[in-house]
Amino acid sequence: MKSHAGCRVVRTGRYWVRDIRLASDGMRRIAWAEQRMPVMGVIRKRFEREKPLKGFRIAACLHVTKETATLVRALVSGGAEVSLCASNPLSTQDEVAAALVEEGVAVYAYRGMSESEYYECIGRALSVRPEITVDDGADLTVTVHKLAHGVQSPELESVQVGMGDERLDVEDIKGGTEETTTGVIRLRALEREGKLLYPIIAVNDSPTKSLFDNPLGTGQSTIDAIMRSTGMLLAGKRFVVFGYGRVGSGIAARARGMGAEVIVVEVDPVRALMAAMSGYRVMSSRDAAKIGDVFVTATGNINVIRREHVELMKDGAVLANAGHYDVEVSLKDLRAMAEVVEEIAPNVERFRMRDGRCLYLLAKGRLVNLVAAEGHPSEVMDLSFSLQALSVELLARERELLPSRVLDVPPEVDRAVAKLKLDSMGITIDEMTEEQLRYVTEWKLGTS
Ligand code: NAD
Ligand code: ADE
């Protein structure tokens, strides 16, 4: 991804972005995405007519990409006032952030922010006193809950700096959405402790999201990121995928498509069996560490690649992470074991070990597909963000009726988005006959 990190960040009362002069580049990128997001187009036009979000204040914490811009523009078309901060310090597309500012959105996002700046930006986004939160990874929602429950946490100091004189009243917040697996896991943990204070729609868990975005989006964009940053040939390489879940299975499939010999490392026997019966080699992490050329983590778990693996890896091995947080490859172990660390190309760091081996870490261990490429293709985000837009509409409409739980996207919304996508692709599908409908809802009919 293009970096504008040389420019000084511009901070005004209404936005913090890298360079507002990038706005016209950003608009061109957004137009490209919008052309490939027909379902969002349909929703946006309806929102424009019906204004279902009129007067709503929405705080969103998302990867600031051209696809996110289409979602934000739809919410604004629906009548909402939107503030937007980044859900990762390195994933912001600075030209898109600038374009959204020109569209009247309060954007607090720039590529290459520090951790304290990241939380300051979350504070800025919250300073609009949102009624709905839209999140990817749950940092925004968890921040709201830490503030509301009086939990002490070091990052809250930065959040307060960002919020300035504004104070948050959690009673104002009617609901929220969550985009990714790791975010949903965190919010379910909050719910289990009885501490979730408003309803959250788990967009991630709906089939039209997780059967497409997680495998197809991450599968393609992870390979894209590895190729953009290293230019390496994948054919014939031993490509190790950690985690054969929705994301990992997609990465494995795409790596195989590039001619790599794919090896899977799992902890779940069912997922491991699925990988084995899909034709992949499955082995322990230590065995894989000895033979792999490329290692990609996609587990949502911590320290999946650590000292014991790094010790075994071959000279030249490439490491990347596609999971939500930069915790899957132990950066602490890598740094402790390295004699010299150098950035040898954008998004590629070389760790020269004391024994002379060199290992290469991509995107600083953050989600490689958004840092070293542009994230999921627009066509896939059309599904995820249509579900987001319709979930936000549902929260606005039913704000007093929903329980403070982690909720599913209603199946009819999920199917409606899939149907619109099929329509946009010119695909017609069958309907069951009356007889078939009766048959599949009947218990008496069996062997005849
Ligand atoms: P998932 O639950 O479907 O899959 C995770 C898999 O990892 C499971 O099969 C689990 O058994 C396995 N696993 C857990 N610990 C492991 C370990 N120590 N070693 C090996 N395997 C292990 O989750 P998912 O939907 O595939 O998401 C995975 C991660 O990717 C999450 O952090 C999610 O938020 C993130 N994500 C990233 C993107 C992106 O754009 N990069 C997109 C969607 C999801
Ligand atoms: N997550 C993965 N890909 C994305 C994209 N293109 N935009 C926003 N969030 C994403």
Short mmCIF file of C-alpha atoms and ligand atoms in Angstrom, two decimals:
data_model
loop_
_atom_site.label_atom_id
_atom_site.label_comp_id
_atom_site.label_asym_id
_atom_site.label_seq_id
_atom_site.Cartn_x
_atom_site.Cartn_y
_atom_site.Cartn_z
CA MET A 1 0.00 0.00 0.00
CA LYS A 2 1.07 3.53 -0.73
CA SER A 3 2.49 5.30 2.31
CA HIS A 4 2.25 9.05 2.83
CA ALA A 5 4.02 8.73 6.15
CA GLY A 6 6.43 11.55 5.29
CA CYS A 7 3.71 14.21 5.57
CA ARG A 8 2.82 15.73 8.90
CA VAL A 9 -0.66 14.82 10.16
CA VAL A 10 -3.18 17.68 10.05
CA ARG A 11 -5.28 17.98 13.20
CA THR A 12 -8.30 20.27 13.22
CA GLY A 13 -11.41 20.22 15.41
CA ARG A 14 -13.21 18.18 12.75
CA TYR A 15 -10.57 15.77 11.44
CA TRP A 16 -7.12 14.32 11.88
CA VAL A 17 -5.77 13.05 8.57
CA ARG A 18 -2.40 12.77 6.85
CA ASP A 19 -2.99 15.17 3.96
CA ILE A 20 -6.32 16.68 2.94
CA ARG A 21 -4.90 17.39 -0.53
CA LEU A 22 -5.15 13.65 -1.27
CA ALA A 23 -8.96 13.92 -1.36
CA SER A 24 -9.38 13.83 -5.15
CA ASP A 25 -7.20 10.66 -5.37
CA GLY A 26 -9.38 9.21 -2.64
CA MET A 27 -12.60 10.03 -4.49
CA ARG A 28 -11.31 8.20 -7.57
CA ARG A 29 -10.52 5.13 -5.44
CA ILE A 30 -13.96 5.28 -3.81
CA ALA A 31 -15.67 5.55 -7.21
CA TRP A 32 -13.78 2.41 -8.30
CA ALA A 33 -15.04 0.54 -5.23
CA GLU A 34 -18.61 1.79 -5.56
CA GLN A 35 -18.84 0.49 -9.10
CA ARG A 36 -18.01 -2.98 -7.75
CA MET A 37 -20.41 -2.78 -4.81
CA PRO A 38 -23.86 -2.88 -6.42
CA VAL A 39 -25.72 -4.06 -3.32
CA MET A 40 -24.35 -1.10 -1.36
CA GLY A 41 -25.55 1.06 -4.27
CA VAL A 42 -29.11 -0.23 -3.92
CA ILE A 43 -29.04 0.31 -0.15
CA ARG A 44 -27.54 3.75 -0.47
CA LYS A 45 -30.23 4.89 -2.92
CA ARG A 46 -32.98 3.63 -0.61
CA PHE A 47 -31.30 5.31 2.39
CA GLU A 48 -31.21 8.56 0.41
CA ARG A 49 -34.99 8.36 -0.16
CA GLU A 50 -36.10 7.05 3.21
CA LYS A 51 -33.55 8.62 5.60
CA PRO A 52 -33.80 5.76 8.14
CA LEU A 53 -30.85 7.15 10.13
CA LYS A 54 -31.98 10.75 10.24
CA GLY A 55 -30.42 12.53 13.19
CA PHE A 56 -28.45 9.48 14.41
CA ARG A 57 -24.89 9.94 15.58
CA ILE A 58 -22.70 6.99 14.63
CA ALA A 59 -19.11 6.33 15.70
CA ALA A 60 -17.31 3.81 13.49
CA CYS A 61 -13.95 2.13 14.09
CA LEU A 62 -13.06 0.42 10.82
CA HIS A 63 -10.16 -0.09 8.44
CA VAL A 64 -10.32 3.17 6.51
CA THR A 65 -10.41 1.87 2.96
CA LYS A 66 -12.25 2.70 -0.25
CA GLU A 67 -14.80 0.00 0.62
CA THR A 68 -15.36 1.44 4.08
CA ALA A 69 -15.97 4.79 2.42
CA THR A 70 -18.93 3.30 0.54
CA LEU A 71 -20.44 2.16 3.83
CA VAL A 72 -19.85 5.52 5.48
CA ARG A 73 -21.35 7.35 2.49
CA ALA A 74 -24.43 5.13 2.68
CA LEU A 75 -24.85 5.88 6.40
CA VAL A 76 -24.51 9.61 5.71
CA SER A 77 -27.05 9.30 2.86
CA GLY A 78 -29.40 7.73 5.39
CA GLY A 79 -29.22 10.91 7.47
CA ALA A 80 -26.55 9.94 10.03
CA GLU A 81 -23.74 12.07 11.38
CA VAL A 82 -20.67 9.81 11.27
CA SER A 83 -17.31 9.95 13.02
CA LEU A 84 -14.70 7.46 11.83
CA CYS A 85 -11.48 6.24 13.41
CA ALA A 86 -9.09 3.53 12.25
CA SER A 87 -9.38 -0.04 13.53
CA ASN A 88 -5.67 -0.60 12.95
CA PRO A 89 -2.72 1.81 13.12
CA LEU A 90 -1.36 0.71 9.73
CA SER A 91 -4.38 -0.02 7.54
CA THR A 92 -5.65 3.48 6.73
CA GLN A 93 -5.67 4.52 3.08
CA ASP A 94 -4.77 8.19 3.59
CA GLU A 95 -6.34 9.38 0.35
CA VAL A 96 -9.67 7.79 1.31
CA ALA A 97 -9.54 9.40 4.77
CA ALA A 98 -9.04 12.80 3.09
CA ALA A 99 -11.90 12.23 0.64
CA LEU A 100 -14.30 11.36 3.46
CA VAL A 101 -13.41 14.58 5.26
CA GLU A 102 -14.44 16.47 2.11
CA GLU A 103 -17.74 14.56 2.29
CA GLY A 104 -18.39 15.98 5.77
CA VAL A 105 -17.31 12.95 7.82
CA ALA A 106 -15.30 13.52 11.02
CA VAL A 107 -12.30 11.30 10.24
CA TYR A 108 -9.57 10.55 12.78
CA ALA A 109 -7.31 8.15 10.92
CA TYR A 110 -3.91 8.11 9.27
CA ARG A 111 -1.54 5.35 8.34
CA GLY A 112 1.38 4.86 10.70
CA MET A 113 -0.11 6.15 13.94
CA SER A 114 1.37 5.17 17.30
CA GLU A 115 -0.60 3.14 19.83
CA SER A 116 -1.40 6.22 21.93
CA GLU A 117 -2.52 8.12 18.82
CA TYR A 118 -4.70 5.14 17.90
CA TYR A 119 -6.56 5.42 21.21
CA GLU A 120 -6.69 9.23 21.01
CA CYS A 121 -8.47 8.77 17.67
CA ILE A 122 -10.95 6.38 19.30
CA GLY A 123 -11.55 9.10 21.89
CA ARG A 124 -12.10 11.67 19.14
CA ALA A 125 -14.62 9.39 17.40
CA LEU A 126 -16.46 8.93 20.71
CA SER A 127 -16.54 12.66 21.33
CA VAL A 128 -19.61 12.88 19.02
CA ARG A 129 -21.49 10.99 21.80
CA PRO A 130 -22.67 8.22 19.48
CA GLU A 131 -26.03 6.49 19.59
CA ILE A 132 -24.72 3.61 17.48
CA THR A 133 -21.22 2.11 17.33
CA VAL A 134 -19.82 0.23 14.33
CA ASP A 135 -16.71 -1.75 15.14
CA ASP A 136 -14.08 -4.07 13.68
CA GLY A 137 -12.18 -5.90 16.41
CA ALA A 138 -14.12 -4.37 19.36
CA ASP A 139 -11.57 -1.75 20.46
CA LEU A 140 -14.22 0.99 20.24
CA THR A 141 -16.95 -1.02 21.98
CA VAL A 142 -14.60 -2.29 24.67
CA THR A 143 -13.37 1.28 25.26
CA VAL A 144 -16.99 2.40 25.82
CA HIS A 145 -17.49 -0.48 28.26
CA LYS A 146 -14.25 0.18 30.16
CA LEU A 147 -15.27 3.83 30.58
CA ALA A 148 -18.80 2.88 31.65
CA HIS A 149 -17.67 0.21 34.12
CA GLY A 150 -14.84 2.36 35.49
CA VAL A 151 -12.20 -0.23 34.49
CA GLN A 152 -8.65 1.14 34.84
CA SER A 153 -6.58 0.58 31.71
CA PRO A 154 -3.47 2.40 30.45
CA GLU A 155 -4.91 3.23 26.99
CA LEU A 156 -7.85 5.11 28.52
CA GLU A 157 -5.57 8.06 29.25
CA SER A 158 -5.13 8.52 25.47
CA VAL A 159 -8.87 7.99 24.92
CA GLN A 160 -9.60 10.81 27.39
CA VAL A 161 -7.10 13.08 25.62
CA GLY A 162 -9.00 12.43 22.38
CA MET A 163 -12.39 13.04 23.97
CA GLY A 164 -11.31 16.39 25.38
CA ASP A 165 -14.13 17.93 27.42
CA GLU A 166 -16.80 15.58 26.11
CA ARG A 167 -18.17 12.96 28.49
CA LEU A 168 -19.73 9.75 27.27
CA ASP A 169 -23.11 8.59 28.58
CA VAL A 170 -23.49 4.92 27.67
CA GLU A 171 -27.27 5.34 28.07
CA ASP A 172 -27.18 7.31 24.80
CA ILE A 173 -25.92 4.24 22.92
CA LYS A 174 -28.76 2.15 21.53
CA GLY A 175 -26.72 -0.52 19.82
CA GLY A 176 -23.65 -1.53 17.89
CA THR A 177 -22.33 -3.88 15.25
CA GLU A 178 -19.17 -5.98 15.11
CA GLU A 179 -17.41 -6.96 11.91
CA THR A 180 -14.84 -9.64 12.77
CA THR A 181 -14.37 -12.97 14.54
CA THR A 182 -11.98 -11.66 17.17
CA GLY A 183 -14.31 -8.75 17.97
CA VAL A 184 -17.29 -11.06 18.40
CA ILE A 185 -15.24 -13.34 20.68
CA ARG A 186 -14.32 -10.35 22.90
CA LEU A 187 -17.91 -9.11 23.04
CA ARG A 188 -19.28 -12.55 23.88
CA ALA A 189 -16.79 -12.65 26.78
CA LEU A 190 -18.18 -9.29 27.94
CA GLU A 191 -21.71 -10.66 27.63
CA ARG A 192 -20.78 -13.79 29.63
CA GLU A 193 -19.62 -11.59 32.49
CA GLY A 194 -23.00 -9.81 32.42
CA LYS A 195 -21.29 -6.55 31.47
CA LEU A 196 -22.54 -5.91 27.95
CA LEU A 197 -24.49 -2.67 28.14
CA TYR A 198 -26.20 -2.51 24.75
CA PRO A 199 -27.17 -4.87 21.90
CA ILE A 200 -24.47 -5.82 19.43
CA ILE A 201 -25.21 -7.35 16.06
CA ALA A 202 -22.49 -9.87 15.21
CA VAL A 203 -22.24 -9.17 11.49
CA ASN A 204 -19.25 -11.52 11.31
CA ASP A 205 -21.32 -14.55 12.18
CA SER A 206 -23.89 -14.28 9.42
CA PRO A 207 -23.34 -16.70 6.51
CA THR A 208 -23.30 -13.97 3.86
CA LYS A 209 -20.31 -12.50 5.71
CA SER A 210 -18.26 -15.35 7.07
CA LEU A 211 -18.62 -17.72 4.09
CA PHE A 212 -17.33 -15.03 1.72
CA ASP A 213 -15.38 -12.25 3.42
CA ASN A 214 -13.31 -14.49 5.70
CA PRO A 215 -12.19 -17.16 3.20
CA LEU A 216 -12.48 -15.44 -0.19
CA GLY A 217 -11.59 -11.90 0.83
CA THR A 218 -8.71 -12.80 3.12
CA GLY A 219 -7.61 -15.66 0.88
CA GLN A 220 -7.06 -13.44 -2.16
CA SER A 221 -5.84 -10.31 -0.38
CA THR A 222 -3.32 -12.20 1.78
CA ILE A 223 -1.71 -13.75 -1.27
CA ASP A 224 -1.86 -10.32 -2.95
CA ALA A 225 -0.04 -8.76 0.04
CA ILE A 226 2.70 -11.39 0.09
CA MET A 227 3.27 -10.96 -3.62
CA ARG A 228 3.17 -7.14 -3.55
CA SER A 229 5.67 -6.93 -0.72
CA THR A 230 8.05 -9.77 -1.61
CA GLY A 231 7.41 -10.48 -5.30
CA MET A 232 8.27 -14.08 -4.52
CA LEU A 233 7.18 -17.08 -6.57
CA LEU A 234 4.74 -19.16 -4.56
CA ALA A 235 4.79 -22.16 -6.91
CA GLY A 236 6.77 -24.97 -5.31
CA LYS A 237 7.09 -23.21 -1.94
CA ARG A 238 6.12 -24.84 1.32
CA PHE A 239 3.41 -22.55 2.57
CA VAL A 240 2.36 -23.09 6.19
CA VAL A 241 -1.06 -21.87 7.34
CA PHE A 242 -1.70 -21.71 11.09
CA GLY A 243 -5.44 -22.13 11.75
CA TYR A 244 -7.76 -23.84 9.29
CA GLY A 245 -10.86 -21.83 10.20
CA ARG A 246 -12.85 -19.60 7.89
CA VAL A 247 -9.88 -17.35 7.11
CA GLY A 248 -7.13 -20.00 7.14
CA SER A 249 -9.04 -22.36 4.83
CA GLY A 250 -9.38 -19.53 2.30
CA ILE A 251 -5.68 -18.68 2.44
CA ALA A 252 -4.76 -22.36 2.08
CA ALA A 253 -6.98 -22.72 -1.00
CA ARG A 254 -5.54 -19.64 -2.70
CA ALA A 255 -1.93 -20.62 -1.87
CA ARG A 256 -2.58 -24.06 -3.37
CA GLY A 257 -4.01 -22.32 -6.43
CA MET A 258 -0.68 -20.53 -6.83
CA GLY A 259 1.12 -23.87 -6.88
CA ALA A 260 2.40 -23.88 -3.31
CA GLU A 261 2.66 -27.04 -1.25
CA VAL A 262 0.32 -26.12 1.59
CA ILE A 263 0.83 -27.35 5.15
CA VAL A 264 -1.77 -26.77 7.85
CA VAL A 265 -1.18 -26.43 11.60
CA GLU A 266 -4.29 -26.72 13.78
CA VAL A 267 -5.30 -27.35 17.39
CA ASP A 268 -8.88 -28.43 16.66
CA PRO A 269 -9.10 -32.10 15.59
CA VAL A 270 -12.19 -31.50 13.41
CA ARG A 271 -10.61 -28.60 11.53
CA ALA A 272 -7.35 -30.55 11.22
CA LEU A 273 -9.24 -33.52 9.79
CA MET A 274 -11.02 -31.25 7.32
CA ALA A 275 -7.68 -29.89 6.19
CA ALA A 276 -6.23 -33.39 5.84
CA MET A 277 -9.22 -34.60 3.83
CA SER A 278 -9.05 -31.51 1.65
CA GLY A 279 -5.64 -32.76 0.57
CA TYR A 280 -3.34 -30.61 2.70
CA ARG A 281 -0.45 -31.90 4.76
CA VAL A 282 -1.26 -31.46 8.45
CA MET A 283 1.48 -31.56 11.03
CA SER A 284 2.66 -30.10 14.32
CA SER A 285 3.89 -26.53 14.46
CA ARG A 286 7.43 -27.67 15.26
CA ASP A 287 7.58 -30.03 12.28
CA ALA A 288 6.15 -27.33 10.00
CA ALA A 289 8.62 -24.76 11.34
CA LYS A 290 11.55 -26.89 10.11
CA ILE A 291 10.40 -27.09 6.50
CA GLY A 292 8.26 -24.03 5.73
CA ASP A 293 9.24 -21.26 3.31
CA VAL A 294 6.26 -19.00 4.08
CA PHE A 295 4.27 -18.94 7.33
CA VAL A 296 0.88 -17.25 7.68
CA THR A 297 -1.09 -17.14 10.93
CA ALA A 298 -4.90 -16.92 10.90
CA THR A 299 -5.96 -18.15 14.33
CA GLY A 300 -7.11 -15.13 16.37
CA ASN A 301 -4.78 -16.54 19.05
CA ILE A 302 -1.62 -15.34 20.76
CA ASN A 303 2.04 -16.39 20.30
CA VAL A 304 1.23 -19.02 17.72
CA ILE A 305 4.69 -18.58 16.20
CA ARG A 306 7.18 -18.14 19.02
CA ARG A 307 10.81 -18.75 20.00
CA GLU A 308 10.64 -22.56 19.74
CA HIS A 309 9.49 -22.22 16.12
CA VAL A 310 11.78 -19.38 15.14
CA GLU A 311 14.75 -21.44 16.34
CA LEU A 312 13.86 -24.16 13.82
CA MET A 313 13.07 -22.01 10.78
CA LYS A 314 15.14 -22.02 7.60
CA ASP A 315 17.22 -19.09 6.44
CA GLY A 316 15.02 -16.90 4.23
CA ALA A 317 11.65 -17.88 5.74
CA VAL A 318 8.87 -15.30 5.37
CA LEU A 319 6.38 -14.68 8.20
CA ALA A 320 3.02 -12.93 7.97
CA ASN A 321 -0.18 -12.67 9.96
CA ALA A 322 -3.76 -12.43 8.69
CA GLY A 323 -5.46 -12.60 12.10
CA HIS A 324 -6.97 -9.46 13.61
CA TYR A 325 -4.26 -8.48 16.10
CA ASP A 326 -0.48 -8.40 15.84
CA VAL A 327 -0.12 -11.00 18.57
CA GLU A 328 0.02 -14.20 16.54
CA VAL A 329 3.72 -13.98 15.71
CA SER A 330 5.63 -13.24 18.91
CA LEU A 331 7.36 -9.97 18.05
CA LYS A 332 8.97 -10.03 21.48
CA ASP A 333 10.69 -13.36 20.74
CA LEU A 334 11.68 -12.33 17.21
CA ARG A 335 13.23 -9.08 18.43
CA ALA A 336 14.98 -10.76 21.34
CA MET A 337 16.51 -13.37 19.05
CA ALA A 338 17.61 -10.96 16.33
CA GLU A 339 20.96 -9.21 16.16
CA VAL A 340 19.86 -6.66 13.56
CA VAL A 341 16.40 -5.66 12.36
CA GLU A 342 16.18 -3.65 9.14
CA GLU A 343 13.34 -2.58 6.89
CA ILE A 344 14.58 -3.80 3.52
CA ALA A 345 11.49 -2.86 1.50
CA PRO A 346 8.08 -1.37 2.28
CA ASN A 347 6.32 -3.77 4.65
CA VAL A 348 9.31 -6.17 4.78
CA GLU A 349 11.60 -6.33 7.84
CA ARG A 350 14.67 -8.54 7.89
CA PHE A 351 15.55 -10.14 11.25
CA ARG A 352 19.20 -11.22 11.15
CA MET A 353 19.60 -13.90 13.83
CA ARG A 354 22.77 -14.42 15.85
CA ASP A 355 23.45 -17.67 13.97
CA GLY A 356 23.39 -15.77 10.65
CA ARG A 357 19.92 -16.86 9.44
CA CYS A 358 17.63 -14.13 8.11
CA LEU A 359 13.87 -14.24 8.64
CA TYR A 360 11.52 -11.76 7.00
CA LEU A 361 8.45 -10.36 8.75
CA LEU A 362 5.74 -8.68 6.65
CA ALA A 363 3.60 -5.72 7.75
CA LYS A 364 5.11 -5.71 11.26
CA GLY A 365 2.98 -8.76 12.07
CA ARG A 366 -0.25 -6.76 11.64
CA LEU A 367 -2.95 -8.05 9.29
CA VAL A 368 -0.91 -8.36 6.17
CA ASN A 369 -3.75 -8.08 3.67
CA LEU A 370 -4.72 -4.59 4.85
CA VAL A 371 -1.24 -3.26 5.50
CA ALA A 372 0.69 -4.59 2.52
CA ALA A 373 -2.29 -4.71 0.13
CA GLU A 374 -5.71 -3.06 0.03
CA GLY A 375 -7.74 -5.52 2.10
CA HIS A 376 -10.56 -7.55 0.63
CA PRO A 377 -11.69 -6.79 -2.89
CA SER A 378 -14.69 -4.46 -3.17
CA GLU A 379 -16.92 -7.25 -4.52
CA VAL A 380 -16.59 -9.14 -1.22
CA MET A 381 -16.93 -6.08 1.00
CA ASP A 382 -20.19 -5.38 -0.85
CA LEU A 383 -21.66 -8.27 1.13
CA SER A 384 -20.09 -7.51 4.52
CA PHE A 385 -20.86 -3.81 4.43
CA SER A 386 -24.39 -4.27 3.10
CA LEU A 387 -25.00 -6.41 6.17
CA GLN A 388 -23.43 -3.65 8.29
CA ALA A 389 -25.66 -0.96 6.75
CA LEU A 390 -28.82 -3.02 7.21
CA SER A 391 -27.83 -3.94 10.78
CA VAL A 392 -27.34 -0.27 11.62
CA GLU A 393 -30.76 0.47 10.13
CA LEU A 394 -32.26 -2.31 12.26
CA LEU A 395 -30.63 -0.92 15.42
CA ALA A 396 -32.00 2.53 14.63
CA ARG A 397 -35.49 1.18 13.99
CA GLU A 398 -35.73 -1.26 16.90
CA ARG A 399 -33.53 0.56 19.36
CA GLU A 400 -35.86 0.18 22.35
CA LEU A 401 -36.79 -3.45 21.61
CA LEU A 402 -33.49 -5.31 21.46
CA PRO A 403 -31.86 -6.98 24.50
CA SER A 404 -28.29 -6.11 25.55
CA ARG A 405 -26.93 -9.30 24.02
CA VAL A 406 -24.72 -10.34 21.13
CA LEU A 407 -27.33 -10.89 18.42
CA ASP A 408 -27.34 -12.54 15.00
CA VAL A 409 -28.15 -10.68 11.83
CA PRO A 410 -31.75 -11.78 11.12
CA PRO A 411 -31.69 -14.59 8.52
CA GLU A 412 -34.07 -12.68 6.24
CA VAL A 413 -31.57 -9.79 6.09
CA ASP A 414 -28.77 -12.23 5.32
CA ARG A 415 -30.77 -13.84 2.51
CA ALA A 416 -31.90 -10.46 1.15
CA VAL A 417 -28.26 -9.36 0.75
CA ALA A 418 -27.33 -12.64 -0.96
CA LYS A 419 -30.34 -12.30 -3.27
CA LEU A 420 -29.43 -8.73 -4.23
CA LYS A 421 -25.87 -9.84 -4.97
CA LEU A 422 -27.11 -12.68 -7.18
CA ASP A 423 -29.40 -10.21 -8.98
CA SER A 424 -26.44 -7.91 -9.58
CA MET A 425 -24.55 -10.86 -11.08
CA GLY A 426 -27.48 -11.69 -13.37
CA ILE A 427 -28.00 -15.04 -11.66
CA THR A 428 -31.48 -16.47 -11.21
CA ILE A 429 -32.07 -19.37 -8.85
CA ASP A 430 -34.94 -21.81 -8.38
CA GLU A 431 -37.70 -21.70 -5.81
CA MET A 432 -39.07 -24.86 -4.23
CA THR A 433 -42.39 -26.08 -5.55
CA GLU A 434 -45.37 -26.15 -3.13
CA GLU A 435 -44.94 -29.93 -2.96
CA GLN A 436 -41.24 -29.61 -2.09
CA LEU A 437 -41.94 -27.00 0.54
CA ARG A 438 -44.47 -29.33 2.18
CA TYR A 439 -42.04 -32.27 1.90
CA VAL A 440 -39.15 -30.53 3.66
CA THR A 441 -41.37 -29.36 6.52
CA GLU A 442 -43.12 -32.73 7.03
CA TRP A 443 -42.06 -35.44 9.54
CA LYS A 444 -44.39 -38.32 8.51
CA LEU A 445 -42.99 -39.04 5.08
CA GLY A 446 -40.05 -41.45 4.96
CA THR A 447 -39.14 -44.68 3.09
CA SER A 448 -41.79 -45.50 0.53
P1 NAD B 1 -12.09 -19.27 13.06
O1 NAD B 1 -12.49 -19.41 14.48
O2 NAD B 1 -13.00 -19.72 11.98
O3 NAD B 1 -10.67 -19.99 12.82
C1 NAD B 1 -9.59 -19.91 13.68
C2 NAD B 1 -8.91 -21.28 13.63
O4 NAD B 1 -7.65 -21.18 14.30
C3 NAD B 1 -9.71 -22.38 14.35
O5 NAD B 1 -9.89 -23.49 13.50
C4 NAD B 1 -8.83 -22.71 15.56
O6 NAD B 1 -8.93 -24.07 15.95
C5 NAD B 1 -7.45 -22.37 15.04
N1 NAD B 1 -6.46 -22.10 16.10
C6 NAD B 1 -6.64 -21.47 17.29
N2 NAD B 1 -5.48 -21.46 17.98
C7 NAD B 1 -4.56 -22.09 17.21
C8 NAD B 1 -3.18 -22.40 17.37
N3 NAD B 1 -2.51 -22.06 18.49
N4 NAD B 1 -2.54 -23.06 16.37
C9 NAD B 1 -3.20 -23.43 15.24
N5 NAD B 1 -4.51 -23.18 15.04
C10 NAD B 1 -5.17 -22.52 16.01
O7 NAD B 1 -11.75 -17.70 12.87
P2 NAD B 1 -11.61 -16.93 11.47
O8 NAD B 1 -12.93 -16.35 11.11
O9 NAD B 1 -10.89 -17.80 10.54
O10 NAD B 1 -10.70 -15.69 11.94
C11 NAD B 1 -9.33 -15.87 12.28
C12 NAD B 1 -8.73 -14.48 12.57
O11 NAD B 1 -8.75 -13.71 11.37
C13 NAD B 1 -9.49 -13.65 13.59
O12 NAD B 1 -8.59 -12.89 14.34
C14 NAD B 1 -10.36 -12.75 12.74
O13 NAD B 1 -10.81 -11.62 13.42
C15 NAD B 1 -9.39 -12.45 11.62
N6 NAD B 1 -9.94 -11.96 10.35
C16 NAD B 1 -9.07 -11.25 9.57
C17 NAD B 1 -9.50 -10.77 8.37
C18 NAD B 1 -8.54 -9.97 7.54
O14 NAD B 1 -8.98 -9.19 6.69
N7 NAD B 1 -7.25 -10.15 7.72
C19 NAD B 1 -10.80 -11.03 7.90
C20 NAD B 1 -11.64 -11.79 8.69
C21 NAD B 1 -11.20 -12.27 9.92
N1 ADE B 2 -11.44 -5.85 6.11
C1 ADE B 2 -10.86 -6.63 5.20
N2 ADE B 2 -10.80 -6.01 4.00
C2 ADE B 2 -11.36 -4.79 4.16
C3 ADE B 2 -11.59 -3.70 3.29
N3 ADE B 2 -11.24 -3.75 2.01
N4 ADE B 2 -12.17 -2.61 3.81
C4 ADE B 2 -12.53 -2.57 5.11
N5 ADE B 2 -12.35 -3.56 5.98
C5 ADE B 2 -11.77 -4.69 5.51
#
